[in-house]
């Protein structure tokens, strides 16, 4: 069979298997085993265990459970509520300070937790009721939190960036730095749209949140500054050459647990058990997907599908931006149906040779890919953040949440266009801090 036709068959079968409700990791293993047996014989399965466990034989993978523990220890406390309240007290004098507080809290909490659903849940529980109480439109209240929560996979430290770095053998340090300015760009676009839509509603009175004394503003800082100090410390240790990303993640996880115990009295063994249990569950899920994706990539390579697709695209006489547009469309559609980790592990090894041969920077592409995955988090049918928001505020219909999030999808598309016009937004900081990659 022609490798391109075989590749199309693999894509169709993979989609059908994943849509059947099977877990992503198990689905990839089933598809891989089925095609290997069909075209290479039963003996081809002898290599599967070696590939499966060999994919996990990577010290850099240790950073994934460590960063997850770091985020879980924060998400299990009132850190999100305190962060939101602190920003509200300090930004209350700014017109539209409440919506800016929500988006700022989402950005900071995303940096601390690295999890989009956790950011939505933590900030949304406080932010959505408060905005609705003060007259903000339901679409702005729900959509801004849903969109702000997606920042968790872009602003460092990001588990998604770690997975991309491992899948493509790209520097994780550079990837973290590359997400800083695009993350700030998205925050700025989200804030601009939120303020515009609030002003357009006609109720200018709701642009002013209230007033707090200086004492009330300063008294809450001790509860949030330690966590922010950890984030800055993690980045300093990593980029100061003091420790590797895995070692830094381990220290950060320990410090976050200690601070959660000291500030929020997270001493009870049952509470600590919940943090470690949830972290282990999520870590195992991600690592299992990574291992299964390794087998899936081996199957594609063994059947010459990867090489044939890359060769076929290389023969296309099209402008490289047309090619990038097609890649973005593919990522966007894949992100509608699959979690970001699965899309990255399945697509990145195939797409990386294509985009590099077209002259695109792999670090820049990681940011573009991640923003595409963010769009998937607030787009049906699988938009996870939409359902998290609906669970927090069940009286806001899913349709209202979806319509409220669509302008933020447009902001993300605009961010991708801006990054295409000015790629230095993503590549300048890594080059300055770590030197120009050769």
Coordinates of C-alpha atoms in Angstrom, one line a residue:
X1 CA 0.0 0.0 0.0
X2 CA 1.2 3.5 -0.8
X3 CA 2.5 5.1 2.4
X4 CA 0.4 8.2 2.0
X5 CA -2.8 6.2 1.6
X6 CA -1.7 4.1 4.6
X7 CA -1.1 7.4 6.5
X8 CA -4.7 8.5 5.8
X9 CA -6.0 5.1 6.9
X10 CA -4.0 5.4 10.2
X11 CA -5.4 8.9 10.8
X12 CA -9.0 7.7 10.2
X13 CA -8.6 4.6 12.4
X14 CA -6.9 6.6 15.2
X15 CA -9.8 9.2 15.2
X16 CA -12.4 6.4 15.3
X17 CA -10.6 4.6 18.2
X18 CA -10.1 7.8 20.2
X19 CA -13.8 8.8 19.7
X20 CA -14.9 5.4 21.0
X21 CA -14.1 6.6 24.5
X22 CA -10.9 4.7 25.0
X23 CA -8.2 6.6 26.9
X24 CA -5.7 8.4 24.6
X25 CA -2.7 6.2 25.7
X26 CA -4.6 2.9 25.3
X27 CA -6.1 4.0 22.0
X28 CA -2.6 4.9 20.5
X29 CA -1.3 1.5 21.6
X30 CA -4.2 -0.3 20.1
X31 CA -3.8 1.5 16.7
X32 CA 0.0 1.0 16.8
X33 CA -0.3 -2.7 17.5
X34 CA -3.0 -3.3 14.9
X35 CA -1.1 -1.7 12.0
X36 CA 2.2 -3.3 13.0
X37 CA 0.7 -6.7 13.1
X38 CA -1.1 -6.2 9.8
X39 CA 1.9 -4.9 7.8
X40 CA 5.0 -6.2 9.7
X41 CA 3.7 -9.4 11.3
X42 CA 3.2 -10.5 14.9
X43 CA 6.9 -10.5 15.6
X44 CA 7.0 -6.7 15.3
X45 CA 5.2 -6.5 18.7
X46 CA 8.4 -7.8 20.4
X47 CA 9.9 -4.3 20.2
X48 CA 6.8 -2.6 21.7
X49 CA 7.7 -3.1 25.4
X50 CA 11.3 -1.9 24.8
X51 CA 10.0 1.3 23.0
X52 CA 7.3 1.8 25.6
X53 CA 9.7 1.8 28.6
X54 CA 12.6 3.3 26.6
X55 CA 10.5 6.4 26.0
X56 CA 10.2 7.0 29.7
X57 CA 14.0 6.5 30.3
X58 CA 14.6 10.2 30.3
X59 CA 15.6 12.2 33.3
X60 CA 13.9 15.4 32.0
X61 CA 10.5 13.6 32.5
X62 CA 11.0 13.9 36.2
X63 CA 10.1 17.6 35.9
X64 CA 6.5 16.7 34.9
X65 CA 5.3 15.2 38.2
X66 CA 7.3 17.8 40.1
X67 CA 5.7 20.7 38.4
X68 CA 2.3 19.0 38.7
X69 CA 2.8 18.6 42.5
X70 CA 3.9 22.3 42.6
X71 CA 0.6 23.3 40.9
X72 CA -1.6 20.8 42.9
X73 CA -0.3 22.1 46.3
X74 CA -1.2 25.7 45.2
X75 CA -4.6 24.6 43.7
X76 CA -5.6 22.8 46.9
X77 CA -5.4 26.0 49.0
X78 CA -7.0 29.4 49.0
X79 CA -4.0 30.8 47.0
X80 CA -6.2 31.5 44.0
X81 CA -8.8 33.3 46.0
X82 CA -6.1 35.3 47.8
X83 CA -4.3 36.2 44.6
X84 CA -7.6 37.4 43.1
X85 CA -8.5 39.4 46.2
X86 CA -5.0 41.0 46.3
X87 CA -5.2 42.1 42.7
X88 CA -8.7 43.4 43.2
X89 CA -7.6 45.5 46.1
X90 CA -4.7 47.0 44.3
X91 CA -6.4 47.6 40.9
X92 CA -9.8 48.7 42.1
X93 CA -9.1 52.4 41.2
X94 CA -8.4 51.5 37.6
X95 CA -11.5 51.7 35.3
X96 CA -12.6 48.1 34.7
X97 CA -10.2 47.0 37.5
X98 CA -12.3 44.0 38.4
X99 CA -12.1 42.3 35.0
X100 CA -8.4 43.2 34.8
X101 CA -8.0 41.7 38.3
X102 CA -9.5 38.5 37.1
X103 CA -7.3 38.2 34.0
X104 CA -4.2 39.2 36.0
X105 CA -5.1 36.6 38.6
X106 CA -5.5 34.0 35.9
X107 CA -2.1 34.8 34.4
X108 CA -0.3 34.7 37.7
X109 CA -2.1 31.6 38.9
X110 CA -1.4 29.9 35.6
X111 CA 2.3 30.6 36.1
X112 CA 2.1 29.0 39.5
X113 CA 0.0 26.0 38.7
X114 CA 0.6 25.3 35.0
X115 CA -2.9 23.9 34.7
X116 CA -5.7 25.5 32.7
X117 CA -8.7 23.7 34.4
X118 CA -7.2 24.5 37.9
X119 CA -6.8 28.2 36.9
X120 CA -10.4 28.3 35.7
X121 CA -11.7 26.7 38.9
X122 CA -9.6 28.6 41.4
X123 CA -10.1 32.1 39.9
X124 CA -13.6 31.5 38.6
X125 CA -15.1 30.5 42.0
X126 CA -14.3 34.0 43.2
X127 CA -14.2 36.1 40.1
X128 CA -17.4 35.1 38.2
X129 CA -19.9 35.7 41.1
X130 CA -18.2 39.0 42.0
X131 CA -18.3 40.3 38.4
X132 CA -22.0 39.3 38.0
X133 CA -22.9 40.9 41.3
X134 CA -21.4 44.2 40.1
X135 CA -23.3 44.1 36.8
X136 CA -20.7 42.7 34.3
X137 CA -22.3 40.9 31.4
X138 CA -22.4 37.1 31.9
X139 CA -20.5 36.6 28.6
X140 CA -17.6 38.8 29.9
X141 CA -17.6 37.2 33.3
X142 CA -17.5 33.6 32.1
X143 CA -15.6 34.1 28.8
X144 CA -12.7 36.1 30.4
X145 CA -12.1 33.4 33.1
X146 CA -12.4 30.6 30.5
X147 CA -9.9 32.4 28.3
X148 CA -7.6 33.4 31.1
X149 CA -7.4 29.8 32.3
X150 CA -5.9 28.7 29.0
X151 CA -2.8 30.8 29.9
X152 CA -1.7 27.9 32.1
X153 CA -0.2 26.0 29.2
X154 CA 1.7 28.9 27.8
X155 CA 3.1 31.0 30.6
X156 CA 6.1 29.2 32.3
X157 CA 6.5 26.9 33.9
X158 CA 4.3 24.9 31.5
X159 CA 3.9 21.1 31.5
X160 CA 2.9 21.4 27.8
X161 CA 6.1 23.1 26.9
X162 CA 8.0 20.3 28.7
X163 CA 6.2 17.7 26.7
X164 CA 7.0 19.5 23.5
X165 CA 10.6 19.8 24.5
X166 CA 10.9 16.1 25.2
X167 CA 9.0 15.1 22.0
X168 CA 11.1 17.3 19.8
X169 CA 14.4 17.2 21.8
X170 CA 14.2 21.0 22.1
X171 CA 15.6 23.0 25.0
X172 CA 13.0 23.2 27.8
X173 CA 14.7 26.4 29.1
X174 CA 14.3 28.1 25.8
X175 CA 10.7 27.0 25.5
X176 CA 9.8 28.5 28.9
X177 CA 11.4 31.8 28.0
X178 CA 9.7 31.8 24.6
X179 CA 6.3 31.7 26.3
X180 CA 6.8 34.8 28.4
X181 CA 6.1 37.7 26.0
X182 CA 3.4 35.8 23.9
X183 CA 1.7 35.1 27.2
X184 CA 1.8 38.8 28.1
X185 CA 0.6 39.6 24.6
X186 CA -2.4 37.4 25.1
X187 CA -3.1 38.9 28.6
X188 CA -3.0 42.4 27.0
X189 CA -5.4 41.4 24.2
X190 CA -7.8 39.7 26.6
X191 CA -7.8 42.8 28.9
X192 CA -8.4 45.1 25.9
X193 CA -11.4 43.1 24.6
X194 CA -12.9 42.7 28.1
X195 CA -12.7 46.5 28.8
X196 CA -14.2 47.3 25.4
X197 CA -17.1 44.8 25.7
X198 CA -17.7 46.1 29.3
X199 CA -17.8 49.7 28.0
X200 CA -20.0 48.7 25.1
X201 CA -22.6 47.3 27.5
X202 CA -23.4 50.9 28.4
X203 CA -23.2 50.5 32.2
X204 CA -20.0 52.6 32.9
X205 CA -20.7 52.5 36.7
X206 CA -19.5 48.9 36.8
X207 CA -16.1 49.9 35.6
X208 CA -15.2 51.0 39.1
X209 CA -15.0 48.1 41.5
X210 CA -15.0 49.9 44.9
X211 CA -12.4 51.2 47.3
X212 CA -10.0 49.7 49.8
X213 CA -7.7 51.3 52.4
X214 CA -4.0 51.0 52.2
X215 CA -4.0 48.8 55.3
X216 CA -6.4 46.4 53.5
X217 CA -4.2 46.4 50.4
X218 CA -1.0 45.5 52.3
X219 CA -2.4 43.0 54.8
X220 CA -3.1 40.4 52.1
X221 CA 0.3 40.6 50.4
X222 CA 2.1 38.1 52.8
X223 CA -0.3 35.4 51.7
X224 CA 0.5 35.7 48.0
X225 CA 4.1 37.1 47.7
X226 CA 5.8 33.8 48.9
X227 CA 4.2 31.9 46.0
X228 CA 5.2 34.6 43.5
X229 CA 8.7 34.5 45.0
X230 CA 8.9 30.8 44.3
X231 CA 8.0 31.3 40.6
X232 CA 10.7 34.0 40.2
X233 CA 13.2 31.8 42.2
X234 CA 12.4 28.8 40.0
X235 CA 13.1 30.8 36.8
X236 CA 16.2 32.4 38.3
X237 CA 17.7 29.0 39.4
X238 CA 16.9 27.5 36.0
X239 CA 18.3 30.3 33.8
X240 CA 21.1 31.2 36.2
X241 CA 22.7 27.8 35.5
X242 CA 22.3 26.7 39.1
X243 CA 20.2 23.6 38.4
X244 CA 18.5 21.6 35.6
X245 CA 14.8 22.0 35.0
X246 CA 14.1 18.7 36.7
X247 CA 16.1 19.7 39.8
X248 CA 14.5 23.1 39.8
X249 CA 11.0 21.5 39.6
X250 CA 11.7 19.2 42.5
X251 CA 12.8 22.2 44.8
X252 CA 9.9 24.2 43.6
X253 CA 7.4 21.4 44.4
X254 CA 8.9 21.0 47.9
X255 CA 8.8 24.7 48.6
X256 CA 5.2 25.0 47.4
X257 CA 4.2 22.2 49.7
X258 CA 6.0 23.8 52.7
X259 CA 4.4 27.2 52.1
X260 CA 1.0 25.6 51.7
X261 CA 1.5 23.9 55.0
X262 CA 2.7 27.1 56.8
X263 CA 0.4 29.7 55.3
X264 CA -2.8 27.6 54.7
X265 CA -2.3 25.0 57.5
X266 CA -2.2 22.1 55.0
X267 CA -1.0 19.8 57.8
X268 CA -3.7 17.1 57.9
X269 CA -2.5 13.9 56.3
X270 CA -5.8 13.6 54.4
X271 CA -5.2 16.9 52.7
X272 CA -1.6 16.0 51.8
X273 CA -2.8 12.6 50.5
X274 CA -5.3 14.3 48.2
X275 CA -2.5 16.5 46.7
X276 CA -0.2 13.6 46.2
X277 CA -2.9 11.3 44.9
X278 CA -4.2 13.8 42.3
X279 CA -0.6 14.7 41.3
X280 CA 0.3 11.0 40.8
X281 CA -2.9 10.4 38.8
X282 CA -2.3 13.2 36.4
X283 CA 1.5 12.5 36.1
X284 CA 0.9 8.8 35.3
X285 CA -1.7 9.8 32.7
X286 CA 0.7 12.2 31.0
X287 CA 3.6 9.7 31.2
X288 CA 1.5 6.9 29.8
X289 CA 0.5 9.1 26.9
X290 CA 4.2 9.9 26.3
X291 CA 5.1 6.2 26.3
X292 CA 2.2 5.3 24.0
X293 CA 3.0 8.2 21.6
X294 CA 6.6 6.8 21.4
X295 CA 5.2 3.5 20.1
X296 CA 2.8 5.3 17.8
X297 CA 5.7 7.3 16.3
X298 CA 7.7 4.1 15.9
X299 CA 4.8 2.6 14.0
X300 CA 4.5 5.6 11.7
X301 CA 8.3 5.5 11.0
X302 CA 8.4 1.8 10.6
X303 CA 5.7 1.9 7.9
X304 CA 7.5 4.9 6.2
X305 CA 4.4 7.1 6.8
X306 CA 6.3 9.9 8.5
X307 CA 9.1 10.0 5.9
X308 CA 6.6 9.9 3.0
X309 CA 4.4 12.8 4.4
X310 CA 7.5 14.9 4.9
X311 CA 8.8 14.1 1.4
X312 CA 5.4 14.8 -0.2
X313 CA 5.0 18.2 1.5
X314 CA 8.6 19.0 0.5
X315 CA 7.6 18.5 -3.1
X316 CA 4.7 20.9 -2.9
X317 CA 5.4 24.1 -4.7
X318 CA 3.5 26.4 -2.2
X319 CA 4.5 29.5 -0.3
X320 CA 5.8 28.6 3.2
X321 CA 3.1 30.7 4.8
X322 CA 0.4 28.7 3.0
X323 CA 2.1 25.6 4.4
X324 CA 2.1 27.2 7.9
X325 CA -1.6 28.1 7.5
X326 CA -2.4 24.5 6.7
X327 CA -0.4 23.3 9.7
X328 CA -2.3 25.8 11.9
X329 CA -5.6 24.6 10.6
X330 CA -4.7 21.0 11.3
X331 CA -3.6 21.9 14.9
X332 CA -6.8 23.8 15.4
X333 CA -9.0 21.0 14.4
X334 CA -6.9 18.4 16.4
X335 CA -7.2 20.7 19.4
X336 CA -10.9 20.7 19.2
X337 CA -11.0 16.9 19.9
X338 CA -7.8 15.9 21.7
X339 CA -6.0 17.2 24.9
X340 CA -2.9 19.3 24.2
X341 CA -0.5 16.7 25.4
X342 CA -1.8 14.1 23.0
X343 CA -1.8 16.5 20.0
X344 CA 1.8 17.5 20.7
X345 CA 3.1 14.0 21.1
X346 CA 1.3 12.7 18.0
X347 CA 1.9 15.7 15.7
X348 CA 5.1 17.4 16.8
X349 CA 7.6 14.7 15.6
X350 CA 5.9 14.7 12.2
X351 CA 5.5 18.5 11.9
X352 CA 8.9 19.6 13.2
X353 CA 11.0 18.4 10.1
X354 CA 8.4 20.0 7.9
X355 CA 8.4 23.4 9.5
X356 CA 12.2 23.5 10.0
X357 CA 12.8 22.6 6.3
X358 CA 10.4 25.5 5.5
X359 CA 12.6 27.9 7.4
X360 CA 10.6 28.3 10.6
X361 CA 12.1 28.4 14.1
X362 CA 11.1 25.4 16.2
X363 CA 11.0 27.5 19.4
X364 CA 8.7 30.0 17.7
X365 CA 6.6 27.1 16.4
X366 CA 6.2 25.7 19.9
X367 CA 4.5 28.9 20.9
X368 CA 2.2 29.0 17.9
X369 CA 1.3 25.3 18.5
X370 CA 0.5 26.0 22.2
X371 CA -1.8 28.9 21.3
X372 CA -3.7 26.6 18.9
X373 CA -4.0 24.2 21.8
X374 CA -5.4 27.0 24.0
X375 CA -8.1 27.7 21.4
X376 CA -9.1 24.1 21.7
X377 CA -9.6 24.4 25.4
X378 CA -12.4 27.0 24.9
X379 CA -13.9 25.6 21.7
X380 CA -16.5 22.8 21.4
X381 CA -17.0 19.9 21.4
X382 CA -14.3 19.1 23.9
X383 CA -13.5 22.6 25.2
X384 CA -12.6 21.6 28.8
X385 CA -12.5 25.1 30.2
X386 CA -16.1 25.7 29.0
X387 CA -17.4 22.8 31.1
X388 CA -15.3 23.8 34.1
X389 CA -16.9 27.3 34.0
X390 CA -20.3 25.7 33.6
X391 CA -19.7 23.6 36.7
X392 CA -18.7 26.7 38.7
X393 CA -21.7 28.8 37.4
X394 CA -24.4 26.3 36.3
X395 CA -27.0 29.0 35.9
X396 CA -24.9 30.5 33.0
X397 CA -25.9 28.4 30.0
X398 CA -23.1 26.7 28.0
X399 CA -24.3 28.7 25.0
X400 CA -23.6 32.0 26.9
X401 CA -20.2 30.8 28.0
X402 CA -19.3 29.7 24.4
X403 CA -20.5 33.0 22.9
X404 CA -18.6 34.9 25.6
X405 CA -15.4 33.0 24.9
X406 CA -15.5 33.4 21.0
X407 CA -14.1 36.9 21.1
X408 CA -11.1 35.6 23.1
X409 CA -10.6 32.9 20.4
X410 CA -10.4 35.8 18.0
X411 CA -7.8 37.4 20.3
X412 CA -5.7 34.2 20.1
X413 CA -6.0 34.0 16.3
X414 CA -4.8 37.7 16.3
X415 CA -1.9 36.7 18.5
X416 CA -0.8 34.0 16.1
X417 CA -1.0 36.5 13.2
X418 CA 1.1 39.0 15.2
X419 CA 3.7 36.2 16.0
X420 CA 3.9 35.4 12.3
X421 CA 4.6 39.1 11.5
X422 CA 6.9 39.6 14.5
X423 CA 8.5 36.2 15.4
X424 CA 11.0 38.0 17.6
X425 CA 8.2 38.3 20.3
X426 CA 8.8 34.6 21.0
X427 CA 12.5 34.2 20.1
X428 CA 14.1 37.4 21.4
X429 CA 14.1 36.6 25.1
X430 CA 15.5 33.0 24.7
X431 CA 18.3 34.4 22.4
X432 CA 19.2 37.2 24.8
X433 CA 19.2 35.0 28.0
X434 CA 20.6 31.7 26.5
X435 CA 22.4 32.9 23.4
X436 CA 21.4 32.5 19.7
X437 CA 20.9 28.8 19.0
X438 CA 23.0 27.4 16.2

